[in-house]
mmCIF file of C-alpha atoms in Angstrom:
data_model
loop_
_atom_site.group_PDB
_atom_site.id
_atom_site.type_symbol
_atom_site.label_atom_id
_atom_site.label_comp_id
_atom_site.label_asym_id
_atom_site.label_seq_id
_atom_site.Cartn_x
_atom_site.Cartn_y
_atom_site.Cartn_z
ATOM 1 C CA MET A 1 -9.990 9.924 -21.293
ATOM 2 C CA ALA A 2 -9.746 6.248 -20.131
ATOM 3 C CA ALA A 3 -9.048 6.349 -16.253
ATOM 4 C CA ILE A 4 -6.124 3.067 -15.972
ATOM 5 C CA ASP A 5 -6.739 0.830 -14.192
ATOM 6 C CA LEU A 6 -4.203 -1.577 -12.409
ATOM 7 C CA THR A 7 -4.564 -5.322 -13.164
ATOM 8 C CA PRO A 8 -5.195 -7.777 -9.451
ATOM 9 C CA ASP A 9 -2.025 -8.605 -8.950
ATOM 10 C CA GLU A 10 -0.771 -4.738 -8.840
ATOM 11 C CA GLN A 11 -3.075 -4.674 -6.641
ATOM 12 C CA ARG A 12 -1.847 -6.718 -4.809
ATOM 13 C CA HIS A 13 0.913 -6.435 -4.555
ATOM 14 C CA VAL A 14 0.231 -2.347 -3.743
ATOM 15 C CA ARG A 15 -1.356 -4.272 -0.719
ATOM 16 C CA VAL A 16 1.372 -5.627 0.297
ATOM 17 C CA ALA A 17 3.331 -2.889 0.713
ATOM 18 C CA LEU A 18 0.821 -0.753 2.362
ATOM 19 C CA HIS A 19 0.688 -3.760 5.488
ATOM 20 C CA ALA A 20 4.079 -3.343 5.173
ATOM 21 C CA LEU A 21 4.641 0.686 5.967
ATOM 22 C CA ARG A 22 2.017 -0.182 8.069
ATOM 23 C CA PHE A 23 3.699 -2.184 9.826
ATOM 24 C CA ARG A 24 6.899 0.285 9.922
ATOM 25 C CA PHE A 25 5.096 3.456 10.778
ATOM 26 C CA GLY A 26 2.393 1.958 13.793
ATOM 27 C CA THR A 27 -0.224 2.697 12.933
ATOM 28 C CA TRP A 28 -2.972 3.471 9.104
ATOM 29 C CA ALA A 29 -2.787 6.546 10.393
ATOM 30 C CA SER A 30 0.543 7.401 10.009
ATOM 31 C CA VAL A 31 0.531 5.722 6.440
ATOM 32 C CA ALA A 32 -2.151 8.244 5.067
ATOM 33 C CA ASP A 33 -0.203 11.345 6.690
ATOM 34 C CA ALA A 34 3.094 10.009 4.914
ATOM 35 C CA LEU A 35 0.558 9.083 2.673
ATOM 36 C CA HIS A 36 -0.864 12.472 2.269
ATOM 37 C CA TYR A 37 -4.462 10.712 2.453
ATOM 38 C CA ARG A 38 -7.317 11.489 4.959
ATOM 39 C CA PRO A 39 -7.647 7.790 6.278
ATOM 40 C CA GLU A 40 -10.958 7.185 5.613
ATOM 41 C CA SER A 41 -10.075 7.385 2.320
ATOM 42 C CA LEU A 42 -7.783 4.501 2.947
ATOM 43 C CA LYS A 43 -9.172 2.596 4.611
ATOM 44 C CA GLY A 44 -11.698 1.123 0.453
ATOM 45 C CA PRO A 45 -8.279 0.178 -0.716
ATOM 46 C CA VAL A 46 -6.733 -1.099 1.582
ATOM 47 C CA ARG A 47 -9.541 -3.636 1.779
ATOM 48 C CA GLY A 48 -9.929 -4.870 -1.403
ATOM 49 C CA ARG A 49 -11.053 -1.547 -3.682
ATOM 50 C CA PRO A 50 -9.551 -0.385 -6.220
ATOM 51 C CA ILE A 51 -5.854 1.745 -5.631
ATOM 52 C CA THR A 52 -5.686 3.383 -8.162
ATOM 53 C CA PRO A 53 -2.179 4.279 -9.857
ATOM 54 C CA THR A 54 -2.335 7.889 -7.610
ATOM 55 C CA LEU A 55 -1.823 5.371 -4.060
ATOM 56 C CA ALA A 56 0.329 3.082 -6.137
ATOM 57 C CA PHE A 57 2.694 5.630 -7.185
ATOM 58 C CA ARG A 58 2.536 7.372 -3.891
ATOM 59 C CA VAL A 59 3.839 4.112 -1.902
ATOM 60 C CA ALA A 60 5.964 3.012 -4.129
ATOM 61 C CA ARG A 61 7.122 6.452 -3.123
ATOM 62 C CA LEU A 62 7.247 6.414 0.305
ATOM 63 C CA ALA A 63 8.946 2.786 0.350
ATOM 64 C CA ASP A 64 11.619 4.633 -1.825
ATOM 65 C CA VAL A 65 10.748 0.994 -3.884
ATOM 66 C CA GLY A 66 10.893 1.950 -8.396
ATOM 67 C CA VAL A 67 6.859 2.071 -9.505
ATOM 68 C CA ASP A 68 7.188 -1.437 -11.710
ATOM 69 C CA ASP A 69 9.543 -3.467 -8.913
ATOM 70 C CA LEU A 70 6.484 -2.129 -6.419
ATOM 71 C CA LEU A 71 3.815 -3.660 -9.312
ATOM 72 C CA ALA A 72 6.038 -6.695 -10.488
ATOM 73 C CA GLY A 73 5.512 -7.472 -6.534
ATOM 74 C CA ARG A 74 9.867 -7.500 -7.319
ATOM 75 C CA CYS A 75 9.907 -5.331 -3.943
ATOM 76 C CA GLN A 76 9.554 -6.629 -0.336
ATOM 77 C CA LEU A 77 9.610 -4.318 2.851
ATOM 78 C CA PRO A 78 10.183 -5.464 6.185
ATOM 79 C CA CYS A 79 9.125 -4.394 9.585
ATOM 80 C CA PRO A 80 12.531 -2.319 10.497
ATOM 81 C CA THR A 81 11.329 -4.190 14.443
ATOM 82 C CA CYS A 82 11.539 -7.103 13.598
ATOM 83 C CA GLY A 83 12.452 -7.818 10.113
ATOM 84 C CA HIS A 84 8.765 -9.051 8.937
ATOM 85 C CA VAL A 85 7.636 -9.134 5.756
ATOM 86 C CA ALA A 86 3.322 -8.783 4.877
ATOM 87 C CA ALA A 87 0.948 -10.633 4.171
ATOM 88 C CA PRO A 88 -1.420 -10.009 1.637
ATOM 89 C CA GLU A 89 -4.069 -12.258 3.250
ATOM 90 C CA GLU A 90 -2.129 -10.211 6.510
ATOM 91 C CA ALA A 91 -4.212 -7.529 8.565
ATOM 92 C CA THR A 92 -6.933 -5.871 6.728
ATOM 93 C CA ASP A 93 -8.724 -4.020 9.065
ATOM 94 C CA VAL A 94 -7.488 -0.332 9.252
ATOM 95 C CA GLN A 95 -7.609 1.531 12.506
#
Protein backbone atom coordinates (compact mmCIF):
# COMPACT_ATOMS: atom_id res chain seq x y z
CA MET A 1 0.00 0.00 0.00
CA ALA A 2 1.45 3.35 -1.03
CA ALA A 3 1.76 6.20 1.46
CA ILE A 4 -0.63 9.10 1.13
CA ASP A 5 1.31 12.31 0.72
CA LEU A 6 0.00 15.76 1.50
CA THR A 7 0.60 18.51 -1.04
CA PRO A 8 3.06 21.28 -0.17
CA ASP A 9 0.12 23.67 0.40
CA GLU A 10 -1.64 21.19 2.70
CA GLN A 11 1.56 20.73 4.68
CA ARG A 12 1.99 24.50 4.98
CA HIS A 13 -1.57 24.82 6.31
CA VAL A 14 -0.91 22.15 8.95
CA ARG A 15 2.29 23.98 9.98
CA VAL A 16 0.35 27.24 10.35
CA ALA A 17 -2.11 25.41 12.61
CA LEU A 18 0.75 23.88 14.59
CA HIS A 19 2.19 27.35 15.21
CA ALA A 20 -1.22 28.61 16.31
CA LEU A 21 -1.49 25.66 18.69
CA ARG A 22 1.97 26.51 20.01
CA PHE A 23 0.67 30.00 20.86
CA ARG A 24 -2.43 28.50 22.44
CA PHE A 25 -0.62 25.88 24.55
CA GLY A 26 2.46 27.93 25.36
CA THR A 27 5.19 25.41 24.54
CA TRP A 28 5.98 22.88 21.85
CA ALA A 29 6.20 20.22 24.56
CA SER A 30 2.59 20.93 25.56
CA VAL A 31 1.46 20.72 21.93
CA ALA A 32 3.34 17.45 21.47
CA ASP A 33 1.76 16.04 24.63
CA ALA A 34 -1.73 17.04 23.49
CA LEU A 35 -1.08 15.42 20.09
CA HIS A 36 0.31 12.25 21.75
CA TYR A 37 3.67 12.87 20.09
CA ARG A 38 7.12 13.01 21.62
CA PRO A 39 8.42 16.60 21.52
CA GLU A 40 11.46 15.55 19.49
CA SER A 41 9.17 13.85 16.94
CA LEU A 42 7.35 17.13 16.37
CA LYS A 43 10.52 19.11 15.61
CA GLY A 44 10.97 17.70 12.11
CA PRO A 45 7.50 18.48 10.76
CA VAL A 46 7.54 21.95 12.32
CA ARG A 47 10.91 22.70 10.71
CA GLY A 48 9.91 21.54 7.24
CA ARG A 49 10.07 17.77 7.13
CA PRO A 50 7.00 16.12 5.59
CA ILE A 51 3.74 16.29 7.49
CA THR A 52 2.09 12.88 7.76
CA PRO A 53 -1.65 12.41 7.35
CA THR A 54 -1.72 11.08 10.91
CA LEU A 55 -0.26 14.32 12.24
CA ALA A 56 -2.69 16.35 10.13
CA PHE A 57 -5.67 14.42 11.58
CA ARG A 58 -4.38 14.89 15.12
CA VAL A 59 -3.85 18.60 14.57
CA ALA A 60 -7.38 18.97 13.18
CA ARG A 61 -8.86 17.10 16.13
CA LEU A 62 -6.89 19.15 18.67
CA ALA A 63 -7.79 22.41 16.94
CA ASP A 64 -11.43 21.31 16.73
CA VAL A 65 -11.62 21.93 12.98
CA GLY A 66 -12.46 19.67 10.07
CA VAL A 67 -9.57 17.95 8.33
CA ASP A 68 -10.75 19.32 4.97
CA ASP A 69 -10.81 22.87 6.35
CA LEU A 70 -7.36 22.43 7.89
CA LEU A 71 -5.79 21.07 4.71
CA ALA A 72 -7.45 23.73 2.56
CA GLY A 73 -6.27 26.53 4.86
CA ARG A 74 -9.83 27.62 5.65
CA CYS A 75 -9.34 27.64 9.40
CA GLN A 76 -7.65 30.33 11.42
CA LEU A 77 -6.62 29.52 14.94
CA PRO A 78 -6.01 32.70 16.92
CA CYS A 79 -4.10 32.82 20.16
CA PRO A 80 -6.67 32.79 22.97
CA THR A 81 -4.74 35.48 24.85
CA CYS A 82 -3.92 38.10 22.22
CA GLY A 83 -5.88 37.02 19.14
CA HIS A 84 -2.74 36.74 17.00
CA VAL A 85 -3.04 34.40 14.02
CA ALA A 86 0.16 32.53 13.19
CA ALA A 87 1.63 32.91 9.71
CA PRO A 88 3.77 30.25 8.03
CA GLU A 89 6.85 32.48 8.13
CA GLU A 90 6.73 32.81 11.91
CA ALA A 91 8.60 31.02 14.69
CA THR A 92 10.21 27.92 13.28
CA ASP A 93 12.22 27.14 16.41
CA VAL A 94 11.09 24.24 18.52
CA GLN A 95 11.73 24.49 22.25
